[in-house]
GROMACS .gro file of C-alpha atoms in nm:
model
  482
    1UNK     CA    1   2.231   1.477   7.467
    2UNK     CA    2   2.290   1.856   7.437
    3UNK     CA    3   1.971   2.020   7.294
    4UNK     CA    4   2.157   2.261   7.062
    5UNK     CA    5   2.365   1.977   6.920
    6UNK     CA    6   2.051   1.766   6.881
    7UNK     CA    7   1.867   2.039   6.687
    8UNK     CA    8   2.165   2.093   6.456
    9UNK     CA    9   2.198   1.718   6.402
   10UNK     CA   10   1.829   1.687   6.316
   11UNK     CA   11   1.835   1.982   6.077
   12UNK     CA   12   2.146   1.849   5.900
   13UNK     CA   13   1.997   1.500   5.864
   14UNK     CA   14   1.660   1.630   5.742
   15UNK     CA   15   1.837   1.825   5.470
   16UNK     CA   16   2.041   1.514   5.381
   17UNK     CA   17   1.725   1.309   5.358
   18UNK     CA   18   1.521   1.525   5.128
   19UNK     CA   19   1.578   1.876   4.996
   20UNK     CA   20   1.268   2.096   5.003
   21UNK     CA   21   1.097   2.159   4.669
   22UNK     CA   22   1.129   2.506   4.515
   23UNK     CA   23   0.758   2.580   4.565
   24UNK     CA   24   0.548   2.460   4.857
   25UNK     CA   25   0.204   2.312   4.772
   26UNK     CA   26   0.013   2.604   4.927
   27UNK     CA   27   0.223   2.850   4.722
   28UNK     CA   28   0.151   2.654   4.403
   29UNK     CA   29  -0.223   2.668   4.473
   30UNK     CA   30  -0.204   3.042   4.543
   31UNK     CA   31  -0.009   3.101   4.221
   32UNK     CA   32  -0.276   2.923   4.016
   33UNK     CA   33  -0.555   3.103   4.203
   34UNK     CA   34  -0.392   3.435   4.107
   35UNK     CA   35  -0.359   3.329   3.743
   36UNK     CA   36  -0.719   3.206   3.716
   37UNK     CA   37  -0.863   3.474   3.946
   38UNK     CA   38  -1.075   3.217   4.125
   39UNK     CA   39  -1.124   3.075   4.472
   40UNK     CA   40  -0.871   2.813   4.598
   41UNK     CA   41  -1.151   2.554   4.617
   42UNK     CA   42  -1.255   2.607   4.255
   43UNK     CA   43  -1.248   2.294   4.035
   44UNK     CA   44  -1.045   2.489   3.780
   45UNK     CA   45  -0.745   2.482   4.017
   46UNK     CA   46  -0.742   2.100   4.005
   47UNK     CA   47  -0.780   2.100   3.628
   48UNK     CA   48  -0.493   2.348   3.588
   49UNK     CA   49  -0.272   2.139   3.818
   50UNK     CA   50  -0.344   1.837   3.599
   51UNK     CA   51  -0.260   2.038   3.286
   52UNK     CA   52   0.076   2.136   3.438
   53UNK     CA   53   0.150   1.777   3.548
   54UNK     CA   54   0.426   1.635   3.327
   55UNK     CA   55   0.363   1.284   3.463
   56UNK     CA   56  -0.012   1.270   3.394
   57UNK     CA   57   0.027   1.034   3.095
   58UNK     CA   58   0.149   0.755   3.325
   59UNK     CA   59  -0.210   0.713   3.445
   60UNK     CA   60  -0.278   0.555   3.103
   61UNK     CA   61  -0.030   0.277   3.186
   62UNK     CA   62  -0.266   0.137   3.453
   63UNK     CA   63  -0.613  -0.015   3.471
   64UNK     CA   64  -0.829   0.224   3.677
   65UNK     CA   65  -1.130   0.040   3.830
   66UNK     CA   66  -1.476   0.154   3.721
   67UNK     CA   67  -1.719   0.241   4.000
   68UNK     CA   68  -1.973  -0.011   3.866
   69UNK     CA   69  -1.731  -0.297   3.939
   70UNK     CA   70  -1.673  -0.210   4.305
   71UNK     CA   71  -1.859  -0.441   4.549
   72UNK     CA   72  -1.976  -0.171   4.800
   73UNK     CA   73  -2.101   0.075   4.534
   74UNK     CA   74  -2.447   0.232   4.547
   75UNK     CA   75  -2.532   0.280   4.178
   76UNK     CA   76  -2.803   0.535   4.265
   77UNK     CA   77  -2.530   0.771   4.391
   78UNK     CA   78  -2.281   0.748   4.102
   79UNK     CA   79  -2.236   0.749   3.728
   80UNK     CA   80  -2.158   0.381   3.674
   81UNK     CA   81  -1.922   0.449   3.382
   82UNK     CA   82  -1.692   0.676   3.582
   83UNK     CA   83  -1.354   0.573   3.717
   84UNK     CA   84  -1.322   0.505   4.086
   85UNK     CA   85  -1.123   0.745   4.303
   86UNK     CA   86  -0.854   0.493   4.395
   87UNK     CA   87  -0.666   0.616   4.702
   88UNK     CA   88  -0.550   0.275   4.826
   89UNK     CA   89  -0.214   0.236   4.653
   90UNK     CA   90  -0.061   0.230   5.002
   91UNK     CA   91  -0.227  -0.110   5.049
   92UNK     CA   92  -0.248  -0.254   4.696
   93UNK     CA   93  -0.127  -0.073   4.388
   94UNK     CA   94  -0.322  -0.080   4.062
   95UNK     CA   95  -0.240  -0.321   3.780
   96UNK     CA   96   0.001  -0.202   3.511
   97UNK     CA   97  -0.143  -0.282   3.168
   98UNK     CA   98   0.175  -0.464   3.060
   99UNK     CA   99   0.141  -0.728   3.334
  100UNK     CA  100  -0.086  -0.946   3.123
  101UNK     CA  101   0.148  -0.926   2.823
  102UNK     CA  102   0.453  -1.028   3.028
  103UNK     CA  103   0.267  -1.312   3.198
  104UNK     CA  104   0.145  -1.439   2.862
  105UNK     CA  105   0.500  -1.427   2.724
  106UNK     CA  106   0.623  -1.661   2.998
  107UNK     CA  107   0.317  -1.887   2.987
  108UNK     CA  108   0.360  -1.911   2.610
  109UNK     CA  109   0.730  -1.992   2.650
  110UNK     CA  110   0.646  -2.265   2.904
  111UNK     CA  111   0.380  -2.410   2.673
  112UNK     CA  112   0.609  -2.412   2.369
  113UNK     CA  113   0.947  -2.514   2.507
  114UNK     CA  114   0.908  -2.641   2.862
  115UNK     CA  115   1.236  -2.655   3.053
  116UNK     CA  116   1.431  -2.464   2.784
  117UNK     CA  117   1.260  -2.153   2.923
  118UNK     CA  118   1.510  -2.163   3.210
  119UNK     CA  119   1.782  -2.033   2.981
  120UNK     CA  120   1.626  -1.829   2.700
  121UNK     CA  121   1.416  -1.516   2.647
  122UNK     CA  122   1.431  -1.171   2.805
  123UNK     CA  123   1.356  -1.326   3.145
  124UNK     CA  124   1.540  -1.664   3.160
  125UNK     CA  125   1.378  -1.837   3.456
  126UNK     CA  126   1.706  -1.927   3.629
  127UNK     CA  127   1.809  -1.561   3.648
  128UNK     CA  128   1.465  -1.394   3.617
  129UNK     CA  129   1.501  -1.198   3.942
  130UNK     CA  130   1.848  -1.075   3.848
  131UNK     CA  131   1.720  -0.961   3.507
  132UNK     CA  132   1.507  -0.691   3.677
  133UNK     CA  133   1.723  -0.605   3.983
  134UNK     CA  134   1.883  -0.317   3.793
  135UNK     CA  135   1.541  -0.149   3.777
  136UNK     CA  136   1.530  -0.143   4.160
  137UNK     CA  137   1.861   0.035   4.216
  138UNK     CA  138   1.735   0.394   4.180
  139UNK     CA  139   1.414   0.319   4.370
  140UNK     CA  140   1.599   0.213   4.688
  141UNK     CA  141   1.929   0.392   4.627
  142UNK     CA  142   2.156   0.089   4.624
  143UNK     CA  143   2.382  -0.101   4.388
  144UNK     CA  144   2.269  -0.429   4.233
  145UNK     CA  145   2.485  -0.649   4.456
  146UNK     CA  146   2.313  -0.503   4.763
  147UNK     CA  147   1.964  -0.604   4.644
  148UNK     CA  148   1.792  -0.941   4.634
  149UNK     CA  149   1.439  -0.989   4.499
  150UNK     CA  150   1.293  -1.288   4.679
  151UNK     CA  151   1.023  -1.428   4.909
  152UNK     CA  152   0.772  -1.214   5.100
  153UNK     CA  153   0.863  -0.923   5.326
  154UNK     CA  154   0.835  -1.104   5.660
  155UNK     CA  155   1.031  -1.406   5.537
  156UNK     CA  156   1.307  -1.165   5.431
  157UNK     CA  157   1.290  -0.986   5.765
  158UNK     CA  158   1.336  -1.315   5.949
  159UNK     CA  159   1.632  -1.412   5.728
  160UNK     CA  160   1.797  -1.075   5.789
  161UNK     CA  161   1.736  -1.077   6.164
  162UNK     CA  162   1.886  -1.425   6.189
  163UNK     CA  163   2.210  -1.276   6.056
  164UNK     CA  164   2.208  -0.931   6.215
  165UNK     CA  165   2.059  -1.002   6.557
  166UNK     CA  166   2.332  -1.174   6.760
  167UNK     CA  167   2.245  -1.092   7.122
  168UNK     CA  168   2.506  -1.087   7.400
  169UNK     CA  169   2.450  -1.058   7.777
  170UNK     CA  170   2.509  -0.681   7.750
  171UNK     CA  171   2.358  -0.606   7.407
  172UNK     CA  172   2.032  -0.796   7.369
  173UNK     CA  173   1.748  -0.554   7.284
  174UNK     CA  174   1.566  -0.478   6.959
  175UNK     CA  175   1.429  -0.123   6.938
  176UNK     CA  176   1.115  -0.059   6.733
  177UNK     CA  177   0.837   0.197   6.716
  178UNK     CA  178   0.504   0.156   6.897
  179UNK     CA  179   0.224   0.004   6.691
  180UNK     CA  180   0.467  -0.128   6.433
  181UNK     CA  181   0.296  -0.333   6.164
  182UNK     CA  182   0.188  -0.666   6.321
  183UNK     CA  183   0.425  -0.868   6.099
  184UNK     CA  184   0.725  -0.673   6.227
  185UNK     CA  185   0.607  -0.701   6.586
  186UNK     CA  186   0.557  -1.077   6.558
  187UNK     CA  187   0.887  -1.126   6.376
  188UNK     CA  188   1.078  -0.942   6.649
  189UNK     CA  189   0.890  -1.123   6.924
  190UNK     CA  190   0.963  -1.465   6.773
  191UNK     CA  191   1.332  -1.381   6.708
  192UNK     CA  192   1.371  -1.288   7.075
  193UNK     CA  193   1.199  -1.611   7.180
  194UNK     CA  194   1.424  -1.808   6.943
  195UNK     CA  195   1.723  -1.679   7.141
  196UNK     CA  196   1.555  -1.764   7.472
  197UNK     CA  197   1.520  -1.399   7.570
  198UNK     CA  198   1.253  -1.237   7.784
  199UNK     CA  199   1.034  -1.047   7.535
  200UNK     CA  200   0.926  -0.775   7.781
  201UNK     CA  201   1.286  -0.693   7.873
  202UNK     CA  202   1.434  -0.729   7.524
  203UNK     CA  203   1.169  -0.570   7.304
  204UNK     CA  204   1.218  -0.195   7.351
  205UNK     CA  205   0.914  -0.014   7.213
  206UNK     CA  206   0.923   0.364   7.181
  207UNK     CA  207   0.585   0.536   7.207
  208UNK     CA  208   0.466   0.887   7.114
  209UNK     CA  209   0.427   1.136   7.395
  210UNK     CA  210   0.099   1.145   7.584
  211UNK     CA  211  -0.172   1.300   7.364
  212UNK     CA  212   0.040   1.277   7.046
  213UNK     CA  213  -0.003   1.043   6.750
  214UNK     CA  214   0.346   1.045   6.599
  215UNK     CA  215   0.698   1.007   6.733
  216UNK     CA  216   0.927   1.304   6.783
  217UNK     CA  217   1.270   1.260   6.632
  218UNK     CA  218   1.442   1.398   6.940
  219UNK     CA  219   1.271   1.130   7.153
  220UNK     CA  220   1.394   0.851   6.923
  221UNK     CA  221   1.750   0.987   6.934
  222UNK     CA  222   1.735   1.026   7.311
  223UNK     CA  223   1.639   0.660   7.360
  224UNK     CA  224   1.921   0.551   7.126
  225UNK     CA  225   2.171   0.771   7.313
  226UNK     CA  226   2.063   0.654   7.660
  227UNK     CA  227   2.002   0.285   7.589
  228UNK     CA  228   2.208   0.220   7.277
  229UNK     CA  229   2.473   0.016   7.458
  230UNK     CA  230   2.210  -0.250   7.534
  231UNK     CA  231   2.044  -0.241   7.188
  232UNK     CA  232   2.165  -0.495   6.930
  233UNK     CA  233   1.930  -0.401   6.645
  234UNK     CA  234   1.715  -0.097   6.567
  235UNK     CA  235   1.425  -0.190   6.340
  236UNK     CA  236   1.195   0.090   6.226
  237UNK     CA  237   0.944   0.138   5.948
  238UNK     CA  238   1.049   0.377   5.676
  239UNK     CA  239   0.692   0.511   5.678
  240UNK     CA  240   0.452   0.412   5.955
  241UNK     CA  241   0.159   0.217   5.810
  242UNK     CA  242  -0.107   0.385   6.027
  243UNK     CA  243   0.003   0.745   6.081
  244UNK     CA  244   0.189   0.784   5.751
  245UNK     CA  245   0.489   0.931   5.939
  246UNK     CA  246   0.812   0.918   5.736
  247UNK     CA  247   1.098   0.852   5.976
  248UNK     CA  248   1.433   1.023   5.934
  249UNK     CA  249   1.622   0.717   5.810
  250UNK     CA  250   1.973   0.871   5.786
  251UNK     CA  251   1.949   1.029   6.133
  252UNK     CA  252   1.829   0.706   6.299
  253UNK     CA  253   2.096   0.509   6.114
  254UNK     CA  254   2.381   0.741   6.217
  255UNK     CA  255   2.268   0.763   6.578
  256UNK     CA  256   2.224   0.385   6.609
  257UNK     CA  257   2.554   0.295   6.446
  258UNK     CA  258   2.736   0.549   6.665
  259UNK     CA  259   2.622   0.340   6.963
  260UNK     CA  260   2.727   0.012   6.800
  261UNK     CA  261   2.380  -0.103   6.689
  262UNK     CA  262   2.285  -0.256   6.356
  263UNK     CA  263   2.008  -0.047   6.197
  264UNK     CA  264   1.746  -0.191   5.962
  265UNK     CA  265   1.418  -0.074   5.810
  266UNK     CA  266   1.089  -0.222   5.692
  267UNK     CA  267   1.028  -0.014   5.379
  268UNK     CA  268   0.686  -0.157   5.288
  269UNK     CA  269   0.525   0.189   5.291
  270UNK     CA  270   0.836   0.380   5.179
  271UNK     CA  271   0.956   0.201   4.866
  272UNK     CA  272   0.812   0.361   4.552
  273UNK     CA  273   0.665   0.634   4.775
  274UNK     CA  274   0.962   0.846   4.887
  275UNK     CA  275   1.322   0.885   4.774
  276UNK     CA  276   1.558   0.635   4.935
  277UNK     CA  277   1.939   0.632   4.942
  278UNK     CA  278   2.008   0.317   5.143
  279UNK     CA  279   2.370   0.281   5.034
  280UNK     CA  280   2.467   0.644   5.090
  281UNK     CA  281   2.285   0.656   5.422
  282UNK     CA  282   2.480   0.350   5.538
  283UNK     CA  283   2.169   0.152   5.638
  284UNK     CA  284   2.276  -0.199   5.744
  285UNK     CA  285   1.978  -0.391   5.610
  286UNK     CA  286   1.624  -0.337   5.484
  287UNK     CA  287   1.332  -0.526   5.335
  288UNK     CA  288   1.016  -0.435   5.148
  289UNK     CA  289   0.711  -0.576   4.975
  290UNK     CA  290   0.624  -0.477   4.618
  291UNK     CA  291   0.244  -0.489   4.601
  292UNK     CA  292   0.177  -0.144   4.749
  293UNK     CA  293   0.343   0.150   4.573
  294UNK     CA  294   0.537  -0.087   4.345
  295UNK     CA  295   0.215  -0.230   4.195
  296UNK     CA  296   0.323  -0.594   4.155
  297UNK     CA  297  -0.007  -0.752   4.265
  298UNK     CA  298  -0.118  -0.919   4.588
  299UNK     CA  299   0.163  -1.127   4.741
  300UNK     CA  300   0.416  -0.993   4.487
  301UNK     CA  301   0.788  -1.058   4.500
  302UNK     CA  302   0.955  -0.883   4.794
  303UNK     CA  303   1.303  -0.736   4.825
  304UNK     CA  304   1.595  -0.723   5.065
  305UNK     CA  305   1.896  -0.494   5.100
  306UNK     CA  306   2.228  -0.573   5.269
  307UNK     CA  307   2.488  -0.295   5.262
  308UNK     CA  308   2.806  -0.389   5.077
  309UNK     CA  309   3.018  -0.305   5.383
  310UNK     CA  310   2.891  -0.634   5.531
  311UNK     CA  311   2.984  -0.845   5.229
  312UNK     CA  312   3.265  -1.032   5.411
  313UNK     CA  313   3.130  -1.022   5.767
  314UNK     CA  314   2.756  -1.094   5.759
  315UNK     CA  315   2.653  -1.430   5.616
  316UNK     CA  316   2.306  -1.584   5.583
  317UNK     CA  317   2.217  -1.813   5.872
  318UNK     CA  318   2.005  -2.030   5.642
  319UNK     CA  319   2.129  -2.111   5.293
  320UNK     CA  320   1.986  -2.270   4.982
  321UNK     CA  321   2.087  -2.369   4.631
  322UNK     CA  322   2.015  -2.026   4.481
  323UNK     CA  323   2.260  -1.863   4.719
  324UNK     CA  324   2.535  -2.062   4.543
  325UNK     CA  325   2.739  -1.895   4.265
  326UNK     CA  326   2.570  -1.954   3.927
  327UNK     CA  327   2.888  -2.056   3.743
  328UNK     CA  328   2.936  -2.363   3.967
  329UNK     CA  329   2.576  -2.417   4.085
  330UNK     CA  330   2.510  -2.702   3.846
  331UNK     CA  331   2.824  -2.898   3.939
  332UNK     CA  332   2.607  -3.042   4.217
  333UNK     CA  333   2.914  -3.120   4.430
  334UNK     CA  334   2.751  -2.989   4.750
  335UNK     CA  335   3.046  -2.761   4.819
  336UNK     CA  336   2.884  -2.425   4.884
  337UNK     CA  337   3.026  -2.127   4.699
  338UNK     CA  338   2.816  -1.854   4.856
  339UNK     CA  339   2.736  -1.548   4.646
  340UNK     CA  340   2.875  -1.245   4.832
  341UNK     CA  341   2.619  -0.985   4.937
  342UNK     CA  342   2.239  -0.987   4.931
  343UNK     CA  343   2.200  -1.259   4.668
  344UNK     CA  344   2.368  -1.508   4.899
  345UNK     CA  345   2.051  -1.482   5.111
  346UNK     CA  346   1.840  -1.630   4.831
  347UNK     CA  347   1.722  -1.980   4.905
  348UNK     CA  348   1.499  -2.087   4.617
  349UNK     CA  349   1.457  -2.020   4.246
  350UNK     CA  350   1.270  -1.703   4.146
  351UNK     CA  351   0.892  -1.733   4.085
  352UNK     CA  352   0.875  -1.628   3.722
  353UNK     CA  353   0.509  -1.522   3.722
  354UNK     CA  354   0.572  -1.284   4.014
  355UNK     CA  355   0.880  -1.149   3.838
  356UNK     CA  356   0.660  -1.059   3.536
  357UNK     CA  357   0.420  -0.833   3.724
  358UNK     CA  358   0.702  -0.660   3.912
  359UNK     CA  359   0.894  -0.614   3.587
  360UNK     CA  360   0.597  -0.436   3.427
  361UNK     CA  361   0.576  -0.188   3.714
  362UNK     CA  362   0.948  -0.124   3.756
  363UNK     CA  363   0.976  -0.028   3.391
  364UNK     CA  364   0.721   0.249   3.452
  365UNK     CA  365   0.920   0.375   3.752
  366UNK     CA  366   1.232   0.373   3.538
  367UNK     CA  367   1.060   0.603   3.285
  368UNK     CA  368   0.897   0.833   3.541
  369UNK     CA  369   1.187   0.842   3.794
  370UNK     CA  370   1.139   0.842   4.169
  371UNK     CA  371   1.263   1.201   4.196
  372UNK     CA  372   0.992   1.334   3.961
  373UNK     CA  373   0.725   1.116   4.122
  374UNK     CA  374   0.818   1.243   4.467
  375UNK     CA  375   0.799   1.603   4.346
  376UNK     CA  376   0.446   1.543   4.215
  377UNK     CA  377   0.351   1.348   4.527
  378UNK     CA  378   0.443   1.638   4.755
  379UNK     CA  379   0.212   1.865   4.555
  380UNK     CA  380  -0.067   1.606   4.519
  381UNK     CA  381  -0.084   1.526   4.891
  382UNK     CA  382  -0.022   1.892   4.974
  383UNK     CA  383  -0.325   1.991   4.764
  384UNK     CA  384  -0.535   1.732   4.950
  385UNK     CA  385  -0.416   1.869   5.283
  386UNK     CA  386  -0.478   2.228   5.165
  387UNK     CA  387  -0.843   2.157   5.077
  388UNK     CA  388  -0.915   1.962   5.394
  389UNK     CA  389  -0.765   2.235   5.612
  390UNK     CA  390  -0.954   2.502   5.419
  391UNK     CA  391  -1.290   2.341   5.496
  392UNK     CA  392  -1.210   2.197   5.837
  393UNK     CA  393  -0.963   2.434   5.995
  394UNK     CA  394  -0.968   2.375   6.371
  395UNK     CA  395  -0.898   2.743   6.448
  396UNK     CA  396  -1.218   2.865   6.284
  397UNK     CA  397  -1.429   2.554   6.339
  398UNK     CA  398  -1.772   2.613   6.481
  399UNK     CA  399  -1.850   2.393   6.777
  400UNK     CA  400  -2.118   2.200   6.587
  401UNK     CA  401  -1.928   2.169   6.260
  402UNK     CA  402  -1.775   1.825   6.188
  403UNK     CA  403  -1.403   1.802   6.265
  404UNK     CA  404  -1.150   1.640   6.032
  405UNK     CA  405  -0.813   1.582   6.188
  406UNK     CA  406  -0.499   1.494   5.990
  407UNK     CA  407  -0.275   1.287   6.218
  408UNK     CA  408   0.000   1.252   5.956
  409UNK     CA  409   0.281   1.505   6.013
  410UNK     CA  410   0.228   1.839   5.834
  411UNK     CA  411   0.593   1.874   5.724
  412UNK     CA  412   0.653   1.733   5.377
  413UNK     CA  413   0.986   1.577   5.479
  414UNK     CA  414   0.802   1.374   5.744
  415UNK     CA  415   0.543   1.205   5.523
  416UNK     CA  416   0.488   1.035   5.187
  417UNK     CA  417   0.166   1.008   4.982
  418UNK     CA  418  -0.063   0.904   5.264
  419UNK     CA  419  -0.273   1.118   5.496
  420UNK     CA  420  -0.452   0.951   5.786
  421UNK     CA  421  -0.775   1.125   5.880
  422UNK     CA  422  -0.985   1.106   6.195
  423UNK     CA  423  -1.335   1.250   6.233
  424UNK     CA  424  -1.577   1.381   6.491
  425UNK     CA  425  -1.846   1.196   6.291
  426UNK     CA  426  -1.856   0.814   6.333
  427UNK     CA  427  -1.566   0.680   6.125
  428UNK     CA  428  -1.760   0.371   6.017
  429UNK     CA  429  -2.035   0.590   5.869
  430UNK     CA  430  -1.789   0.816   5.685
  431UNK     CA  431  -1.601   0.517   5.542
  432UNK     CA  432  -1.913   0.336   5.423
  433UNK     CA  433  -2.050   0.650   5.258
  434UNK     CA  434  -1.720   0.706   5.076
  435UNK     CA  435  -1.723   0.344   4.955
  436UNK     CA  436  -2.080   0.376   4.827
  437UNK     CA  437  -1.968   0.670   4.612
  438UNK     CA  438  -1.672   0.496   4.448
  439UNK     CA  439  -1.389   0.610   4.675
  440UNK     CA  440  -1.142   0.329   4.743
  441UNK     CA  441  -0.953   0.392   5.067
  442UNK     CA  442  -0.939   0.199   5.395
  443UNK     CA  443  -1.032   0.220   5.761
  444UNK     CA  444  -0.770   0.120   6.016
  445UNK     CA  445  -0.816   0.069   6.389
  446UNK     CA  446  -0.857   0.250   6.614
  447UNK     CA  447  -1.031   0.531   6.422
  448UNK     CA  448  -0.841   0.634   6.109
  449UNK     CA  449  -0.922   0.647   5.739
  450UNK     CA  450  -0.609   0.629   5.523
  451UNK     CA  451  -0.610   0.809   5.189
  452UNK     CA  452  -0.310   0.787   4.959
  453UNK     CA  453  -0.311   0.977   4.629
  454UNK     CA  454  -0.039   0.803   4.427
  455UNK     CA  455   0.149   1.017   4.173
  456UNK     CA  456   0.177   0.744   3.909
  457UNK     CA  457  -0.197   0.713   3.849
  458UNK     CA  458  -0.388   0.963   4.063
  459UNK     CA  459  -0.481   1.311   3.940
  460UNK     CA  460  -0.540   1.643   4.112
  461UNK     CA  461  -0.899   1.616   3.993
  462UNK     CA  462  -0.925   1.289   4.190
  463UNK     CA  463  -0.831   1.489   4.499
  464UNK     CA  464  -1.085   1.761   4.420
  465UNK     CA  465  -1.364   1.504   4.372
  466UNK     CA  466  -1.268   1.319   4.691
  467UNK     CA  467  -1.287   1.635   4.904
  468UNK     CA  468  -1.621   1.732   4.742
  469UNK     CA  469  -1.765   1.391   4.832
  470UNK     CA  470  -1.623   1.408   5.183
  471UNK     CA  471  -1.787   1.747   5.239
  472UNK     CA  472  -2.128   1.622   5.125
  473UNK     CA  473  -2.098   1.312   5.349
  474UNK     CA  474  -1.999   1.514   5.656
  475UNK     CA  475  -2.270   1.773   5.589
  476UNK     CA  476  -2.526   1.492   5.572
  477UNK     CA  477  -2.391   1.347   5.898
  478UNK     CA  478  -2.424   1.692   6.062
  479UNK     CA  479  -2.785   1.727   5.941
  480UNK     CA  480  -2.861   1.375   6.060
  481UNK     CA  481  -2.729   1.449   6.410
  482UNK     CA  482  -2.882   1.799   6.448
   0.00000   0.00000   0.00000
């Protein structure tokens, strides 16, 4: 592929994916520093950023854990009445306060009227999933008929691959990124085995260059261009779970489809985190879970997307009663009238209690808007990056000073909330010391700590406090080792 053309293509698609904000995070910090006449690391900068934050009231819509309730806490190191610094919304989002109310409404309805609950109330059980699908449209950038809320993510991925992956002797590969989330890897592996294909030959994994942590877009496009004629399906993450890299979804989609491939995405770490325009980008299919950035609780109701262009050509390989049109479903004549689009992929009735928790969260997104949340997120994560780089800048690092590396891409259009950090100090020690002090984040193999300030309920002061704790922990580690 011609390099000049490739660079133009990439630039065009990056702009299509996400326009840059008017003010970069570092510029915002410098503006406030000038106003306050203080140092960039001053606590007053964080407090001013919180004052300027028009979304800060949404924090009150969630239960924020208290440090005293966290299992690994060392009460001698904290004020037990303080809130935890919860930077783990990329793994499990916090509980919206309305969840309990909505659950109690449905439990009360069940207790009082039994089976009549299928047809009455604001969430009739027969159509409970459909009653909240409209709240998902802006989050994923799709119309209602392209979205189904059902099952868990991997179940949905299997159902979609059964319909989209139809290997032929010439086109038989599935392309995915290296170190994809284990569920995706296993799903692809088992789909290939189901078709009797050799996994090593049919599972095309693209790896970062030697010595690099993340994939270069030009390398992804080059593989698609060179090998696309043998690739049946391209399946990428929207955001990589470990590195936090946000892939250029429209560019990958266009390049793949130009070579005749179906292109799908696992949006587990993208949905509710970054702006998505699945319909406009022409993505063929996608799936996501809802318990991370969408805050629906562990094992919450997942989602699937099938582009409307496939409404008459792609059918579910496995069907069930809830894929049948509602107006004739109860005729029970066993003559399938399949719902066109994503809802035809539904197999079973919606789990009402899971619908409740997702409903509570989606209403908050509807009020806040993904666009405004993304704008805050860019600044929130940018402020975190700014402080870390200020204290641990490689260029001016002394040889004995601890090193903090950010492996997540530095460009805002190539990442969401999450930064993945690596350390010269033992990662296990750093993680345990953070946990003892009320920081909720996670450690992922081989050596990363993932921190994800979420714009719905995290504050700039959370970021300030996190970096202050990190400094004290790394300073102690340095003293210990000297």
